[in-house]
XYZ file of C-alpha atoms in Angstrom:
714
model
C 62.347 31.502 113.664
C 60.885 34.562 115.246
C 62.365 37.955 115.987
C 61.502 38.489 119.411
C 64.453 40.067 121.720
C 64.882 36.221 123.216
C 66.312 34.355 120.713
C 69.408 32.759 120.977
C 72.974 34.733 120.364
C 76.473 33.041 119.401
C 77.218 32.842 123.529
C 74.165 31.842 124.774
C 73.311 28.654 126.402
C 70.411 26.487 124.972
C 69.823 22.572 125.457
C 73.545 21.555 123.286
C 75.367 22.583 126.428
C 72.556 20.409 128.817
C 73.562 16.655 130.344
C 70.752 15.637 132.853
C 71.035 13.665 135.544
C 72.115 10.231 134.782
C 68.810 7.725 136.663
C 70.002 6.471 139.908
C 71.624 2.864 139.222
C 69.915 -0.199 138.850
C 70.046 -2.035 142.469
C 71.928 -5.153 142.597
C 71.969 -7.456 139.280
C 68.929 -5.782 137.837
C 69.768 -4.030 134.453
C 66.517 -2.407 134.218
C 66.266 1.207 134.863
C 63.590 2.525 137.404
C 59.977 2.960 135.285
C 59.077 6.669 137.074
C 62.209 7.680 137.170
C 62.698 7.998 133.855
C 59.429 9.826 132.932
C 60.661 12.101 134.756
C 63.890 11.873 132.843
C 61.460 12.869 130.048
C 59.659 15.668 132.040
C 62.719 17.018 132.575
C 63.953 17.317 128.917
C 60.532 18.761 128.328
C 62.143 21.829 130.017
C 64.753 21.336 128.214
C 62.725 23.072 125.966
C 61.721 25.297 127.723
C 65.581 26.667 128.352
C 66.513 26.267 124.758
C 66.953 29.660 123.597
C 67.204 28.910 119.679
C 62.809 28.392 119.827
C 60.715 31.222 119.820
C 59.820 33.165 123.155
C 56.248 31.499 123.784
C 57.399 28.265 122.327
C 59.516 28.204 125.950
C 56.302 29.372 127.634
C 54.511 26.733 126.181
C 56.524 24.239 127.658
C 56.792 25.327 130.838
C 53.471 25.320 130.327
C 53.640 21.219 129.443
C 56.357 20.247 131.710
C 53.992 21.094 134.882
C 50.879 19.437 133.163
C 53.204 16.440 132.699
C 53.918 16.710 136.556
C 50.634 17.179 137.833
C 49.280 13.815 135.750
C 52.954 12.236 136.534
C 51.029 12.837 141.125
C 47.688 11.624 140.568
C 49.097 8.565 139.292
C 52.077 7.135 139.188
C 53.012 8.529 142.493
C 49.717 7.862 144.211
C 50.303 4.495 143.396
C 53.241 4.216 144.681
C 52.035 5.973 148.106
C 48.671 3.550 147.810
C 51.342 0.826 148.135
C 52.524 1.978 150.993
C 49.944 2.653 152.567
C 48.730 -0.989 152.262
C 51.558 -2.304 153.061
C 52.078 -3.760 149.695
C 55.585 -3.812 149.465
C 56.009 -4.697 145.402
C 59.134 -4.030 143.986
C 59.399 -2.732 140.905
C 61.729 -4.109 137.963
C 64.865 -2.281 139.052
C 65.261 -4.195 142.837
C 63.213 -0.880 144.696
C 60.394 -0.977 147.083
C 57.813 2.039 146.358
C 59.327 3.350 149.931
C 62.271 4.285 148.470
C 60.917 5.673 144.941
C 58.867 7.857 146.503
C 62.059 9.120 148.615
C 63.551 9.176 144.817
C 60.800 10.729 143.268
C 60.823 13.436 146.395
C 64.358 14.285 146.172
C 64.547 14.603 141.837
C 60.977 16.566 142.044
C 62.665 19.411 144.194
C 65.040 19.915 141.288
C 63.112 19.978 138.777
C 60.289 21.888 140.437
C 63.626 24.703 141.357
C 64.532 24.628 138.848
C 61.485 24.880 136.723
C 60.696 28.231 139.358
C 64.390 30.093 138.610
C 63.430 29.457 134.923
C 60.326 30.961 134.885
C 61.196 34.468 136.784
C 64.904 34.811 135.790
C 64.743 34.620 132.481
C 61.316 33.678 131.011
C 59.710 36.408 132.416
C 62.363 39.116 131.576
C 62.010 37.752 128.205
C 58.628 38.359 128.078
C 58.445 42.370 129.433
C 61.683 42.772 127.028
C 58.682 41.949 124.008
C 55.345 44.027 125.254
C 54.288 41.183 127.574
C 54.029 42.410 131.365
C 53.800 39.867 133.862
C 53.485 41.685 137.057
C 52.260 41.908 140.894
C 50.790 44.517 142.692
C 53.426 46.187 143.761
C 54.720 46.559 139.671
C 51.427 48.594 139.531
C 50.955 52.621 139.324
C 47.694 54.259 141.175
C 45.948 54.311 138.680
C 46.991 50.602 137.628
C 45.758 49.661 141.400
C 42.214 51.091 141.181
C 41.111 49.908 138.081
C 42.237 45.573 139.599
C 40.650 46.860 142.877
C 37.050 48.309 140.886
C 37.190 44.676 139.058
C 38.101 42.892 142.483
C 34.859 44.672 143.746
C 33.011 44.152 140.629
C 33.636 40.666 139.156
C 35.351 38.507 141.898
C 34.902 39.629 145.216
C 30.740 38.154 144.988
C 32.071 35.290 143.887
C 34.532 34.305 146.970
C 33.399 32.395 149.983
C 35.867 31.988 153.150
C 36.064 29.149 154.749
C 37.075 29.438 158.068
C 38.055 26.679 160.160
C 37.085 26.009 163.621
C 35.197 23.619 166.742
C 32.049 25.004 164.548
C 33.992 24.229 160.804
C 35.549 21.279 159.898
C 38.641 21.648 157.908
C 36.936 22.353 154.103
C 37.794 19.278 150.530
C 40.319 20.636 148.948
C 39.633 19.438 145.848
C 42.002 18.142 143.410
C 44.331 21.147 141.994
C 42.694 24.042 142.704
C 44.363 26.623 143.447
C 44.009 28.286 146.993
C 44.601 30.670 149.897
C 45.754 30.022 153.103
C 44.603 32.594 155.071
C 46.248 33.412 159.269
C 43.858 35.619 160.732
C 44.133 37.523 164.135
C 41.403 38.518 166.306
C 41.896 42.046 167.521
C 39.976 41.677 170.940
C 42.158 38.325 172.081
C 44.875 38.207 170.100
C 44.174 34.204 169.034
C 45.733 32.811 165.506
C 42.354 31.759 163.202
C 42.481 29.468 160.225
C 41.067 30.271 156.321
C 40.698 28.854 153.385
C 39.720 30.771 150.471
C 39.916 29.204 146.755
C 40.630 30.794 143.830
C 38.061 30.578 141.421
C 38.980 29.073 137.954
C 35.475 30.540 136.178
C 38.284 33.843 136.152
C 41.571 33.813 133.450
C 44.005 32.984 136.032
C 46.498 36.166 134.733
C 43.864 39.158 134.787
C 44.374 41.638 132.205
C 45.488 44.660 133.200
C 46.400 46.649 129.955
C 45.165 45.039 127.300
C 47.969 42.922 125.758
C 50.697 44.103 127.987
C 50.447 43.849 131.618
C 48.979 40.575 133.353
C 48.279 39.884 136.992
C 48.345 36.473 139.002
C 44.635 36.288 140.118
C 45.285 35.125 143.247
C 47.655 38.495 143.990
C 44.749 40.149 143.822
C 43.305 38.923 146.066
C 44.901 38.572 148.130
C 45.759 42.053 148.348
C 41.291 42.982 148.662
C 41.820 40.029 151.799
C 40.886 42.504 154.041
C 36.825 43.121 152.664
C 36.774 39.019 153.623
C 37.250 39.586 157.205
C 35.818 42.689 158.107
C 37.152 43.067 161.150
C 40.197 40.620 161.555
C 43.403 41.615 161.276
C 45.599 39.394 158.472
C 48.602 37.645 159.264
C 49.585 36.461 156.479
C 47.913 34.204 153.390
C 50.300 32.176 150.625
C 48.485 29.989 148.078
C 49.078 26.553 148.684
C 47.469 23.611 145.913
C 46.829 19.940 146.615
C 47.214 16.889 143.877
C 45.048 13.870 144.613
C 44.469 10.118 143.623
C 43.497 10.112 140.593
C 42.946 6.635 139.681
C 39.221 4.969 139.839
C 38.728 2.056 141.991
C 36.851 0.033 139.880
C 35.493 -3.581 141.078
C 34.879 -4.703 137.719
C 34.141 -8.414 137.991
C 31.559 -7.362 140.390
C 29.769 -4.404 137.790
C 26.723 -5.012 136.522
C 27.459 -2.562 134.092
C 30.514 -1.412 133.327
C 29.335 2.228 132.411
C 27.815 2.604 135.480
C 30.317 1.351 137.804
C 32.613 4.062 136.122
C 30.518 6.930 137.115
C 30.275 5.373 140.979
C 33.708 5.278 140.464
C 34.163 8.918 139.359
C 32.006 10.068 142.351
C 33.392 8.211 145.173
C 36.701 9.609 144.202
C 35.860 13.273 143.865
C 33.913 13.140 147.305
C 37.250 10.746 148.888
C 40.199 10.782 146.985
C 43.530 10.779 149.557
C 46.163 13.963 148.826
C 49.354 12.751 147.257
C 51.478 16.331 147.118
C 51.019 19.396 148.189
C 52.263 22.356 146.839
C 52.819 25.356 148.486
C 54.633 28.954 148.274
C 57.653 28.843 149.929
C 57.035 32.059 152.272
C 54.245 30.122 153.925
C 54.326 30.208 157.412
C 54.642 26.943 159.471
C 51.736 27.289 161.099
C 49.488 26.963 158.291
C 51.950 24.386 156.844
C 51.248 21.687 160.011
C 47.798 22.431 159.820
C 47.505 21.869 156.377
C 49.765 18.454 156.716
C 47.678 16.954 159.407
C 44.306 18.018 158.450
C 45.592 16.599 154.574
C 47.555 13.567 156.142
C 50.492 14.350 154.510
C 54.551 13.872 155.459
C 56.987 16.113 154.805
C 58.623 14.773 152.088
C 54.571 15.246 150.380
C 55.129 18.796 150.702
C 56.827 20.605 147.197
C 57.990 25.079 147.793
C 58.177 26.863 145.330
C 58.161 31.019 145.016
C 54.595 32.261 143.338
C 52.941 31.551 141.114
C 52.086 27.398 141.977
C 51.062 26.145 138.810
C 52.330 27.269 135.445
C 50.605 24.994 134.037
C 48.299 29.012 133.152
C 51.148 29.896 131.607
C 49.112 28.539 128.394
C 46.911 31.578 128.481
C 50.131 33.602 127.210
C 50.722 31.015 124.361
C 47.434 31.493 123.176
C 48.279 35.382 122.707
C 48.386 37.081 118.935
C 52.075 37.027 118.746
C 52.663 34.915 116.025
C 55.853 36.665 116.053
C 56.833 34.973 119.102
C 55.835 31.486 117.901
C 56.862 28.733 115.093
C 55.158 28.922 112.018
C 52.376 28.067 112.197
C 52.142 24.190 110.007
C 48.907 24.382 107.911
C 48.753 20.223 107.585
C 48.192 18.986 103.673
C 46.596 17.156 101.487
C 48.573 14.273 99.765
C 47.557 15.095 96.116
C 46.174 11.461 95.713
C 43.039 12.267 98.383
C 42.801 15.686 96.220
C 40.104 14.988 93.915
C 38.415 12.886 96.905
C 35.282 15.167 97.132
C 35.255 16.694 93.761
C 32.613 16.827 90.675
C 34.575 14.741 88.274
C 32.091 13.405 84.702
C 28.838 14.647 86.862
C 30.874 12.585 89.894
C 32.040 12.271 92.983
C 34.739 11.745 93.739
C 35.328 9.104 96.013
C 38.255 8.069 98.949
C 36.508 4.825 98.429
C 37.746 4.506 94.544
C 40.731 5.872 95.727
C 41.022 2.633 98.534
C 40.714 0.278 96.184
C 43.246 1.771 93.716
C 45.708 1.077 96.145
C 46.896 1.394 100.005
C 47.229 4.825 101.833
C 50.100 5.787 104.104
C 49.089 8.758 106.218
C 51.759 9.997 108.557
C 49.969 13.290 110.441
C 49.876 16.170 111.242
C 51.951 16.840 107.740
C 49.360 15.361 106.077
C 45.467 16.532 107.298
C 43.406 13.979 109.434
C 40.352 15.968 107.885
C 40.670 15.088 104.050
C 41.298 11.805 105.140
C 40.683 9.946 108.301
C 37.569 12.378 108.582
C 36.783 12.277 104.816
C 36.762 8.788 105.226
C 34.251 8.616 108.152
C 31.686 11.714 106.662
C 31.797 9.595 103.199
C 31.177 6.760 104.622
C 28.363 8.377 106.342
C 26.848 9.557 103.670
C 27.619 6.767 101.269
C 23.930 5.190 100.766
C 26.322 1.879 99.629
C 27.819 2.444 102.941
C 26.169 -0.244 105.107
C 27.590 -0.174 108.705
C 30.876 1.598 110.504
C 32.075 -0.280 113.212
C 34.170 2.866 115.347
C 37.106 2.550 118.405
C 36.828 5.452 120.405
C 39.702 6.676 122.903
C 39.948 10.002 123.412
C 37.817 12.805 121.231
C 37.179 15.907 121.578
C 33.408 15.622 121.140
C 29.928 15.630 119.601
C 31.156 18.851 117.794
C 34.030 17.589 115.436
C 32.940 15.546 112.133
C 33.793 12.124 112.853
C 30.894 12.478 116.566
C 28.628 13.460 113.807
C 29.179 12.013 111.527
C 28.627 8.753 113.073
C 25.331 9.747 114.693
C 24.345 10.932 110.500
C 24.946 7.959 110.012
C 22.578 6.133 112.269
C 19.705 8.606 112.075
C 20.035 7.316 108.302
C 19.783 3.801 109.441
C 22.940 2.569 109.118
C 24.583 0.266 111.860
C 26.507 2.363 113.413
C 28.612 0.635 116.373
C 31.472 3.180 118.387
C 33.366 1.515 121.680
C 33.761 3.786 124.246
C 36.224 3.092 126.378
C 34.802 4.740 129.683
C 38.170 4.192 131.798
C 40.230 6.186 129.264
C 41.707 8.144 132.576
C 40.691 12.004 132.496
C 38.655 11.320 130.167
C 36.534 9.414 132.001
C 33.324 11.311 132.515
C 33.591 12.950 128.983
C 33.162 9.483 127.605
C 30.507 8.730 129.249
C 28.430 11.684 128.534
C 29.275 11.228 124.049
C 28.482 7.646 124.632
C 25.046 8.845 125.880
C 24.930 10.892 123.065
C 25.899 8.710 120.279
C 23.328 6.380 122.096
C 20.451 8.799 121.501
C 21.613 8.791 117.984
C 20.505 5.820 117.607
C 24.267 3.963 117.704
C 25.031 1.167 119.369
C 27.925 1.745 121.494
C 29.885 -0.685 123.846
C 31.603 1.021 126.872
C 34.907 -1.234 127.565
C 35.400 -4.586 128.216
C 36.100 -6.018 131.875
C 39.360 -6.039 132.717
C 41.207 -4.338 129.899
C 40.913 -1.545 128.410
C 40.321 -1.141 124.724
C 42.879 1.288 122.837
C 43.156 0.439 119.516
C 42.436 2.522 116.966
C 40.365 1.365 114.274
C 37.347 1.877 111.816
C 35.549 -0.311 109.657
C 33.394 0.598 107.363
C 30.825 -2.273 105.151
C 30.096 -1.543 101.705
C 27.230 -2.792 99.452
C 29.216 -3.042 96.063
C 26.951 -4.157 93.438
C 26.415 -6.899 94.971
C 29.632 -7.749 96.502
C 30.546 -6.780 100.341
C 33.059 -4.933 100.867
C 35.840 -3.829 104.256
C 37.494 -0.791 103.981
C 39.520 -0.185 107.567
C 41.350 2.742 108.969
C 43.946 1.223 111.588
C 46.174 3.557 113.246
C 48.330 4.587 116.105
C 46.622 8.288 117.048
C 43.295 9.468 118.451
C 40.660 10.078 116.523
C 40.854 13.517 117.750
C 41.161 16.457 114.852
C 42.291 18.476 117.687
C 45.554 16.126 118.750
C 46.075 15.474 114.884
C 47.501 18.246 114.589
C 49.795 18.085 117.471
C 50.794 14.517 117.566
C 52.808 12.908 115.650
C 51.161 10.011 114.212
C 50.847 6.930 111.303
C 46.955 5.580 109.844
C 46.983 2.667 107.066
C 43.959 3.022 104.798
C 43.107 -0.287 103.114
C 40.807 -1.911 101.097
C 42.737 -5.655 102.042
C 39.892 -8.393 102.499
C 42.256 -9.934 105.284
C 42.253 -7.196 107.194
C 38.522 -5.960 107.018
C 37.817 -9.369 108.184
C 40.415 -9.743 110.569
C 39.146 -6.547 111.755
C 35.121 -7.534 111.308
C 36.167 -10.552 114.092
C 38.241 -7.605 116.249
C 35.042 -6.282 116.248
C 32.719 -9.406 116.596
C 34.784 -10.276 119.653
C 35.011 -7.176 120.920
C 31.064 -6.111 121.025
C 29.845 -10.198 120.984
C 30.770 -12.586 124.142
C 33.324 -14.929 121.090
C 36.644 -16.520 122.773
C 39.416 -14.640 121.007
C 39.838 -14.780 116.928
C 42.941 -15.907 115.314
C 43.542 -13.566 112.849
C 44.923 -13.469 109.590
C 47.466 -10.002 109.504
C 46.932 -8.010 112.824
C 48.778 -8.471 115.508
C 46.188 -8.094 118.713
C 46.825 -7.813 122.570
C 46.337 -9.151 124.494
C 46.282 -12.472 122.614
C 49.099 -12.817 120.305
C 51.149 -9.629 120.297
C 53.688 -10.141 122.664
C 54.388 -13.660 121.093
C 54.443 -12.272 117.485
C 56.960 -9.591 118.952
C 59.096 -12.351 120.141
C 58.541 -14.485 117.508
C 59.717 -11.510 115.275
C 62.608 -10.952 117.391
C 64.132 -14.499 117.347
C 63.714 -14.403 113.726
C 66.523 -11.768 114.188
C 68.699 -12.946 116.622
C 68.879 -15.898 113.755
C 70.115 -13.706 111.039
C 74.422 -13.199 110.513
C 72.892 -9.605 109.714
C 69.798 -9.207 112.354
C 68.163 -5.301 112.621
C 65.298 -4.355 114.824
C 64.300 -0.997 114.846
C 61.467 0.427 117.139
C 59.851 4.434 117.370
C 57.727 3.881 120.477
C 56.497 6.381 123.272
C 57.531 3.634 126.203
C 59.584 0.486 126.537
C 58.801 -0.726 129.948
C 58.482 -4.355 129.767
C 60.873 -6.631 131.241
C 59.713 -9.242 129.312
C 59.937 -7.362 126.236
C 63.788 -5.662 127.649
C 65.086 -9.370 128.369
C 64.599 -10.122 124.365
C 66.047 -6.758 123.342
C 69.176 -7.794 125.862
C 69.538 -11.443 123.916
C 69.188 -9.880 120.557
C 72.112 -7.817 121.299
C 73.789 -10.421 122.698
C 73.497 -12.251 119.981
C 74.869 -9.299 117.404
C 71.232 -7.826 116.488
C 71.600 -4.166 115.819
C 68.744 -2.635 117.460
C 67.982 1.254 117.460
C 65.159 2.291 119.599
C 63.545 6.014 119.498
C 62.153 6.179 122.466
C 59.860 9.791 123.197
C 59.185 9.164 126.806
C 60.178 6.617 129.219
C 62.916 3.456 129.114
C 63.541 1.549 131.246
C 65.941 -0.658 129.262
C 69.957 -0.057 129.626
C 71.565 0.930 126.109
C 75.336 0.325 125.317
C 76.089 -1.641 128.356
C 79.148 -4.263 127.815
C 78.420 -8.260 127.486
C 74.412 -7.398 127.505
C 73.098 -4.567 125.114
C 75.995 -3.077 123.587
C 74.423 -2.690 120.059
C 71.275 -1.177 121.464
C 71.421 2.740 120.938
C 68.921 4.653 122.659
C 67.300 8.504 121.426
C 64.486 10.358 121.616
C 63.086 13.364 120.081
C 61.165 16.239 121.428
C 59.768 18.803 119.358
C 57.334 20.876 117.540
C 54.796 17.943 117.847
C 54.340 15.537 120.545
C 55.772 12.279 119.000
C 53.425 9.626 118.871
C 53.546 6.729 116.254
C 54.461 2.986 117.006
C 56.718 2.274 114.621
C 58.560 -1.355 114.021
C 60.530 -3.136 111.557
C 62.149 -6.068 111.672
C 65.179 -7.690 109.350
C 67.725 -6.000 106.973
C 67.758 -4.255 103.215
C 69.193 -7.513 102.224
C 66.981 -10.084 103.736
C 64.041 -7.494 103.129
C 62.623 -5.995 105.940
C 58.942 -6.638 107.839
C 56.889 -3.328 109.360
C 54.125 -2.624 111.547
C 52.138 0.378 112.774
C 49.673 0.378 115.435
C 48.880 1.542 118.525
C 50.905 -0.753 121.343
C 53.417 0.497 123.423
C 56.452 -2.110 124.554
C 54.612 -1.453 128.435
C 52.969 -4.346 130.332
C 49.746 -2.454 130.560
C 49.324 -2.367 126.531
C 50.464 -5.953 126.107
C 48.511 -7.650 128.694
C 45.875 -5.355 130.406
C 45.055 -3.916 126.675
C 42.917 -3.922 123.360
C 45.985 -3.003 121.432
C 46.544 -3.549 116.942
C 49.212 -3.544 115.033
C 48.711 -3.817 111.448
C 51.708 -4.949 109.145
C 52.222 -2.452 106.200
C 52.854 -4.808 103.270
C 52.692 -2.467 99.676
C 56.407 -1.639 98.377
C 56.111 1.293 98.022
C 54.054 2.088 101.788
C 57.521 -0.298 102.985
C 59.482 2.785 101.348
C 58.356 5.561 103.077
C 58.435 3.723 106.734
C 61.925 3.520 105.933
C 62.189 6.858 104.996
C 60.423 7.977 108.284
C 62.619 5.697 110.605
C 65.351 6.751 108.601
C 65.382 10.216 108.786
C 64.876 10.220 113.016
C 67.624 8.544 113.526
C 70.058 11.511 111.024
C 68.271 13.718 113.499
C 70.285 15.822 115.356
C 68.675 19.189 115.852
C 65.598 17.965 119.064
C 67.355 14.330 119.539
C 68.732 13.304 122.956
C 70.383 10.253 123.163
C 71.078 7.688 126.279
C 73.681 6.618 128.186
C 74.821 3.320 129.938
C 74.851 5.233 132.862
C 71.424 6.736 132.867
C 72.009 9.954 131.399
C 70.593 11.788 128.721
C 72.526 14.094 126.723
C 71.086 15.665 123.302
C 73.013 14.509 119.974
C 75.443 17.243 118.678
C 76.808 16.793 115.290
C 76.932 19.214 112.224
C 74.871 18.264 110.476
C 71.629 20.344 111.370
C 68.605 18.049 110.141
C 65.309 18.499 112.132
C 62.923 15.731 111.328
C 60.234 17.439 112.014
C 60.746 20.116 109.624
C 61.898 16.922 106.876
C 57.975 15.494 107.303
C 57.319 19.159 106.278
C 58.670 19.406 102.730
C 58.032 15.468 102.308
C 54.032 16.081 102.926
C 54.072 19.889 100.414
C 55.454 17.402 97.961
C 52.820 14.188 98.217
C 50.140 17.549 98.132
C 51.708 18.616 94.078
C 51.966 15.209 93.507
C 55.512 13.826 93.531
C 57.506 11.476 95.038
C 58.366 11.894 98.700
C 62.091 10.523 99.149
């Protein structure tokens, strides 16, 4: 815990006293909560983390930035989809009985509350606390004459030459407002005829959003500096008003995949069309915006009043990441340095004249990895790097959904392996939302290095996280595998909680070979020995496992996942509860299941954990201690898209020691009472209040330390 001046006192509030408003009641006889409103409830829990005064100040700033960025994505994808349904006349009713128009109305009401609450929190809590700790976020009027003079020189020399004012008149049509750009709407008055004119000034993104007045001391929003010197942009005109605004556009790619001769080129074309034609779905404006400006913006952007969200400046609180990046360790949580499990410590070291090999370790026993507590670089990255450099490795096959690009060790290793003559295949998912362009470019880079690149599948996204290494060992072909819950992304591997399995299992190796052949070739879906793969077998097998628990006198199901929204799987869990099966769900985000309701879900409990790291792993456990328990990990959440429209893979964990590790992880999650919220039967999320003081993420750090030292992690 930091020693900043804003840390919690005995009488100060925290999220312990917060009970989020319940979700709207299900419509009619339905027993599902609305997916979109459940997602907003998740983002509200993120906002509550920012309001929690137990956290170090800059951690609270970070959570407010995450809240704002989450909301941007929600409107680009979810709200945009609902608006498209309304405009096309498609009255697609959600599982909870709401049409798209009804959902948009409820979304608008809830988001207005969230935006109002976030803005008040920023101005009344965070800004004063930052000032008390020597980080002053100020307006121009708060600066002295000398400071204003410094900013004016900065504006004249650096910013002014870049700005391009765009007037709107008969000769100048209303300009295209790019997605998520920050702009200033300016009302001008001509002194000669007193007529009002409109102009738009885009706030350039190449400058920092917060301009430094005194290094590490005072910061002023860039848009405020531009607004204060607006007269230089419009000489001879009177500035009647100026106000910031921001537009969010539909970010969904409209692809006609079935007719595409080249999926990669179809995505490229779709991205260009999206950039030029995507419709506006949200308008954010300062609450002081003039009525004339508001009316013009709505008309030109073809938005309704309920698409407009008012808040006091600054807009786009996602810019607060810049403050979090300040070198102020006293205002942040102590940084966590991932540990290398003792069993991997000898990998790469010289022993008796030879280097330790990760393949030797994997032949001895399967390895279960828990990131970011266990190091990603000394495990997964080391696995792929050694495969690239090992002369006995013949081939590497790999899926890439999101990564940070060619500078990463995994990326370089794949290119190095291809240049060395190994068979290297990478399935690059070009439809990974918001990473489409980057994945296309990275795929081309891999191709130039000699990697065989497959750009996804028509009609399906490949979301599975798998790597297969094929090695010649004295004339015998052996397969080495990694199956995980997270992307091969070294940055998020330090921020996201994920599980991975390194194994030399023959059965899993053969399954992955068949999976890659299916993904890269033109074969019918194979039958897998161990893996559960969507969309072929995953849903069916999960239902079978649920039914097995229903037939047992001591049925018990535990699921840790990101989202639960598939109506059919929810119905199966309701049936399990009716049969007396105990069901514990650890759901980070969306949960459309209604727990604790008499008659159909009284044996179901739902909790959500938010903390320093993003809970991202998917773990599924079926069975009881007496009968034995089956464990699965992998890439799939329980959502219609994961089960029916994506290639996903779950792998069983069968080694007794690793099953104990997974059971320990689940038990610690179920014991957490520090950052846990529980979902009530009325749809309200409430912080869990006990006197145990157990923080799951802190406990996992301790266990990772024990593994690094060679001790047992129980």
